[in-house]
CSV table of N, CA and C in Angstrom, one decimal:
chain,number,residue,atom,x,y,z
R,100,UNK,N,0.9,-1.1,0.0
R,100,UNK,CA,0.0,0.0,0.0
R,100,UNK,C,0.9,1.3,0.0
R,101,UNK,N,0.6,2.1,-1.0
R,101,UNK,CA,1.5,3.3,-1.0
R,101,UNK,C,1.2,4.3,0.2
R,102,UNK,N,2.1,5.3,0.3
R,102,UNK,CA,1.9,6.3,1.3
R,102,UNK,C,0.7,7.1,1.1
R,103,UNK,N,0.4,7.4,-0.2
R,103,UNK,CA,-0.8,8.2,-0.5
R,103,UNK,C,-2.1,7.5,-0.1
R,104,UNK,N,-2.2,6.1,-0.4
R,104,UNK,CA,-3.4,5.4,0.0
R,104,UNK,C,-3.5,5.2,1.5
R,105,UNK,N,-2.3,5.2,2.2
R,105,UNK,CA,-2.3,5.0,3.6
R,105,UNK,C,-2.9,6.3,4.2
R,106,UNK,N,-2.4,7.4,3.7
R,106,UNK,CA,-2.9,8.7,4.2
R,106,UNK,C,-4.5,8.9,4.0
R,107,UNK,N,-4.9,8.5,2.8
R,107,UNK,CA,-6.3,8.6,2.5
R,107,UNK,C,-7.1,7.7,3.5
R,108,UNK,N,-6.6,6.4,3.7
R,108,UNK,CA,-7.3,5.6,4.6
R,108,UNK,C,-7.3,6.1,6.0
R,109,UNK,N,-6.3,6.7,6.4
R,109,UNK,CA,-6.2,7.3,7.8
R,109,UNK,C,-7.1,8.4,8.0
R,110,UNK,N,-7.2,9.4,6.9
R,110,UNK,CA,-8.1,10.5,7.0
R,110,UNK,C,-9.6,10.0,7.0
R,111,UNK,N,-9.9,9.0,6.1
R,111,UNK,CA,-11.3,8.5,6.0
R,111,UNK,C,-11.7,7.8,7.3
R,112,UNK,N,-10.8,7.1,7.9
R,112,UNK,CA,-11.0,6.4,9.2
R,112,UNK,C,-11.3,7.4,10.3
R,113,UNK,N,-10.4,8.5,10.4
R,113,UNK,CA,-10.6,9.5,11.4
R,113,UNK,C,-11.9,10.2,11.2
R,114,UNK,N,-12.3,10.6,10.0
R,114,UNK,CA,-13.6,11.3,9.8
R,114,UNK,C,-14.7,10.4,10.2
R,115,UNK,N,-14.7,9.1,9.9
R,115,UNK,CA,-15.7,8.1,10.2
R,115,UNK,C,-15.8,8.0,11.7
R,116,UNK,N,-14.7,8.0,12.4
R,116,UNK,CA,-14.7,7.9,13.8
R,116,UNK,C,-15.4,9.1,14.5
R,117,UNK,N,-15.0,10.3,13.9
R,117,UNK,CA,-15.5,11.6,14.4
R,117,UNK,C,-17.0,11.7,14.2
R,118,UNK,N,-17.5,11.3,13.1
R,118,UNK,CA,-19.0,11.3,12.8
R,118,UNK,C,-19.7,10.3,13.8
R,119,UNK,N,-19.1,9.1,14.0
R,119,UNK,CA,-19.7,8.1,14.8
R,119,UNK,C,-19.8,8.6,16.3
R,120,UNK,N,-18.8,9.5,16.7
R,120,UNK,CA,-18.9,9.9,18.1
R,120,UNK,C,-19.7,11.1,18.4
R,121,UNK,N,-20.3,11.7,17.3
R,121,UNK,CA,-21.2,12.8,17.6
R,121,UNK,C,-22.4,12.5,18.3
R,122,UNK,N,-22.9,13.3,19.2
R,122,UNK,CA,-24.2,13.0,19.9
R,122,UNK,C,-25.3,13.0,19.1
R,123,UNK,N,-26.3,12.1,19.4
R,123,UNK,CA,-27.5,12.1,18.6
R,123,UNK,C,-28.6,12.8,19.3
R,124,UNK,N,-29.3,13.6,18.6
R,124,UNK,CA,-30.4,14.4,19.3
R,124,UNK,C,-31.7,13.9,18.7
R,125,UNK,N,-32.7,13.6,19.6
R,125,UNK,CA,-34.0,13.2,19.2
R,125,UNK,C,-34.8,14.5,19.0
R,126,UNK,N,-35.6,14.7,18.0
R,126,UNK,CA,-36.3,15.9,17.8
R,126,UNK,C,-37.8,15.6,17.6
R,127,UNK,N,-38.7,16.4,18.1
R,127,UNK,CA,-40.1,16.3,17.9
R,127,UNK,C,-40.4,16.8,16.5
R,128,UNK,N,-41.0,16.0,15.7
R,128,UNK,CA,-41.2,16.4,14.3
R,128,UNK,C,-42.5,17.2,14.1
R,129,UNK,N,-43.4,17.3,15.1
R,129,UNK,CA,-44.6,18.0,15.0
R,129,UNK,C,-44.4,19.5,15.3
R,130,UNK,N,-44.9,20.4,14.4
R,130,UNK,CA,-44.7,21.8,14.6
R,130,UNK,C,-45.6,22.3,15.8
R,131,UNK,N,-45.2,23.3,16.5
R,131,UNK,CA,-46.0,23.9,17.5
R,131,UNK,C,-47.3,24.5,16.9
R,132,UNK,N,-48.3,24.5,17.8
R,132,UNK,CA,-49.7,25.0,17.3
R,132,UNK,C,-49.5,26.5,17.0
R,133,UNK,N,-50.3,26.8,16.0
R,133,UNK,CA,-50.2,28.3,15.6
R,133,UNK,C,-51.0,29.1,16.7
R,134,UNK,N,-50.5,30.3,17.0
R,134,UNK,CA,-51.2,31.2,18.0
R,134,UNK,C,-52.6,31.7,17.3
R,135,UNK,N,-53.6,31.8,18.2
R,135,UNK,CA,-54.9,32.3,17.7
R,135,UNK,C,-55.1,33.6,18.3
R,136,UNK,N,-56.0,34.4,17.6
R,136,UNK,CA,-56.4,35.7,18.1
R,136,UNK,C,-57.5,35.7,19.1
R,137,UNK,N,-58.2,34.5,19.3
R,137,UNK,CA,-59.2,34.4,20.2
R,137,UNK,C,-58.8,34.6,21.6
R,138,UNK,N,-59.7,34.6,22.5
R,138,UNK,CA,-59.4,34.7,23.9
R,138,UNK,C,-58.6,33.5,24.4
R,139,UNK,N,-57.8,33.6,25.3
R,139,UNK,CA,-56.9,32.6,25.8
R,139,UNK,C,-57.9,31.5,26.5
R,140,UNK,N,-57.6,30.3,26.3
R,140,UNK,CA,-58.4,29.2,27.1
R,140,UNK,C,-58.0,29.2,28.5
R,141,UNK,N,-58.9,28.6,29.3
R,141,UNK,CA,-58.7,28.5,30.7
R,141,UNK,C,-57.4,27.6,31.0
R,142,UNK,N,-56.6,28.0,32.0
R,142,UNK,CA,-55.4,27.3,32.2
R,142,UNK,C,-55.7,25.9,32.7
R,143,UNK,N,-54.8,24.9,32.3
R,143,UNK,CA,-55.0,23.6,32.8
R,143,UNK,C,-54.4,23.5,34.2
R,144,UNK,N,-54.9,22.5,34.9
R,144,UNK,CA,-54.4,22.2,36.3
R,144,UNK,C,-52.9,22.0,36.2
R,145,UNK,N,-52.2,22.3,37.3
R,145,UNK,CA,-50.8,22.1,37.3
R,145,UNK,C,-50.3,20.7,37.3
R,146,UNK,N,-51.2,19.8,37.8
R,146,UNK,CA,-50.8,18.4,37.7
R,146,UNK,C,-51.1,17.7,36.4
R,147,UNK,N,-51.7,18.4,35.4
R,147,UNK,CA,-52.1,17.7,34.2
R,147,UNK,C,-50.9,17.6,33.3
R,148,UNK,N,-50.8,16.5,32.6
R,148,UNK,CA,-49.7,16.2,31.7
R,148,UNK,C,-49.9,17.0,30.4
R,149,UNK,N,-48.9,17.5,29.7
R,149,UNK,CA,-49.0,18.2,28.5
R,149,UNK,C,-49.5,17.3,27.4
R,150,UNK,N,-50.4,17.8,26.5
R,150,UNK,CA,-50.8,17.0,25.4
R,150,UNK,C,-49.7,16.8,24.3
R,151,UNK,N,-50.0,15.9,23.5
R,151,UNK,CA,-49.1,15.6,22.4
R,151,UNK,C,-48.9,16.9,21.6
R,152,UNK,N,-47.6,17.2,21.3
R,152,UNK,CA,-47.3,18.4,20.5
R,152,UNK,C,-47.1,19.6,21.3
R,153,UNK,N,-47.4,19.6,22.5
R,153,UNK,CA,-47.1,20.7,23.5
R,153,UNK,C,-45.8,20.5,24.1
R,154,UNK,N,-45.1,21.6,24.4
R,154,UNK,CA,-43.9,21.5,25.1
R,154,UNK,C,-42.8,20.9,24.2
R,155,UNK,N,-42.7,21.2,23.0
R,155,UNK,CA,-41.7,20.6,22.0
R,155,UNK,C,-40.4,21.0,22.5
R,156,UNK,N,-39.5,20.0,22.6
R,156,UNK,CA,-38.1,20.2,23.0
R,156,UNK,C,-37.3,19.1,22.4
R,157,UNK,N,-35.9,19.3,22.4
R,157,UNK,CA,-35.1,18.3,21.9
R,157,UNK,C,-34.5,17.6,23.1
R,158,UNK,N,-34.2,16.3,22.9
R,158,UNK,CA,-33.7,15.5,24.0
R,158,UNK,C,-32.3,15.1,23.6
R,159,UNK,N,-31.3,15.3,24.5
R,159,UNK,CA,-30.0,14.8,24.2
R,159,UNK,C,-29.8,13.4,24.6
R,160,UNK,N,-29.3,12.6,23.5
R,160,UNK,CA,-29.1,11.2,23.8
R,160,UNK,C,-27.7,10.9,23.7
R,161,UNK,N,-27.1,10.5,24.8
R,161,UNK,CA,-25.6,10.2,24.8
R,161,UNK,C,-25.3,8.8,24.2
R,162,UNK,N,-24.3,8.8,23.4
R,162,UNK,CA,-23.8,7.4,22.9
R,162,UNK,C,-22.8,6.9,23.8
R,163,UNK,N,-23.0,5.9,24.5
R,163,UNK,CA,-22.0,5.3,25.4
R,163,UNK,C,-20.9,4.4,24.6
R,164,UNK,N,-21.1,4.2,23.3
R,164,UNK,CA,-20.2,3.4,22.6
R,164,UNK,C,-19.3,4.2,21.6
R,165,UNK,N,-19.3,5.5,21.7
R,165,UNK,CA,-18.6,6.3,20.8
R,165,UNK,C,-17.1,6.5,21.3
R,166,UNK,N,-16.3,7.1,20.4
R,166,UNK,CA,-14.9,7.3,20.8
R,166,UNK,C,-14.8,8.4,21.8
R,167,UNK,N,-15.7,9.4,21.8
R,167,UNK,CA,-15.6,10.4,22.8
R,167,UNK,C,-15.9,9.9,24.2
R,168,UNK,N,-16.8,9.0,24.3
R,168,UNK,CA,-17.1,8.4,25.6
R,168,UNK,C,-16.0,7.5,26.0
R,169,UNK,N,-15.3,6.7,25.1
R,169,UNK,CA,-14.2,5.9,25.4
R,169,UNK,C,-13.0,6.7,25.9
R,170,UNK,N,-12.8,7.9,25.2
R,170,UNK,CA,-11.7,8.7,25.6
R,170,UNK,C,-12.0,9.4,27.0
R,171,UNK,N,-13.2,9.8,27.2
R,171,UNK,CA,-13.6,10.5,28.4
R,171,UNK,C,-13.5,9.5,29.7
R,172,UNK,N,-14.0,8.3,29.5
R,172,UNK,CA,-14.1,7.4,30.6
R,172,UNK,C,-12.9,6.3,30.6
R,173,UNK,N,-12.1,6.3,29.6
R,173,UNK,CA,-11.1,5.3,29.5
R,173,UNK,C,-9.9,5.5,30.3
R,174,UNK,N,-9.2,4.5,30.8
R,174,UNK,CA,-8.0,4.6,31.5
R,174,UNK,C,-6.8,4.7,30.6
R,175,UNK,N,-5.5,4.7,31.2
R,175,UNK,CA,-4.4,4.9,30.3
R,175,UNK,C,-4.2,3.8,29.3
R,176,UNK,N,-4.7,2.6,29.6
R,176,UNK,CA,-4.5,1.5,28.6
R,176,UNK,C,-5.4,1.7,27.4
R,177,UNK,N,-6.7,2.1,27.7
R,177,UNK,CA,-7.6,2.4,26.6
R,177,UNK,C,-7.1,3.6,25.7
R,178,UNK,N,-6.6,4.6,26.3
R,178,UNK,CA,-6.1,5.8,25.6
R,178,UNK,C,-4.9,5.4,24.8
R,179,UNK,N,-4.0,4.6,25.4
R,179,UNK,CA,-2.8,4.2,24.7
R,179,UNK,C,-3.2,3.3,23.4
R,180,UNK,N,-4.1,2.4,23.6
R,180,UNK,CA,-4.5,1.7,22.4
R,180,UNK,C,-5.1,2.5,21.3
R,181,UNK,N,-5.9,3.5,21.7
R,181,UNK,CA,-6.4,4.4,20.7
R,181,UNK,C,-5.4,5.2,20.0
R,182,UNK,N,-4.4,5.6,20.7
R,182,UNK,CA,-3.2,6.3,20.1
R,182,UNK,C,-2.5,5.5,19.1
R,183,UNK,N,-2.2,4.2,19.6
R,183,UNK,CA,-1.5,3.3,18.7
R,183,UNK,C,-2.3,3.0,17.5
R,184,UNK,N,-3.6,2.8,17.6
R,184,UNK,CA,-4.4,2.6,16.5
R,184,UNK,C,-4.5,3.7,15.5
R,185,UNK,N,-4.4,5.0,16.0
R,185,UNK,CA,-4.5,6.2,15.2
R,185,UNK,C,-3.0,6.2,14.4
R,186,UNK,N,-2.0,5.8,15.1
R,186,UNK,CA,-0.7,5.9,14.5
R,186,UNK,C,-0.7,4.8,13.3
R,187,UNK,N,-1.3,3.7,13.6
R,187,UNK,CA,-1.3,2.6,12.6
R,187,UNK,C,-2.1,3.0,11.4
């Protein structure tokens, strides 16, 4: 394998590992309800659960199998193996 092919493989592997370690975000696909000009409805009781589509928010989902989690939680052996694999 030539040096040029080795460099291409190393860059491609690094980019793939970087993309795989990015956090995944779950998103609510329903748009929020449009505001109306009519009078405001009576407020719901405080203990009532929000209806579907209300309170749209994104939820952070951490990937425990990514490279960033391995680097953050790994000991010196795991980090050493990652560095050796990067060199290879």
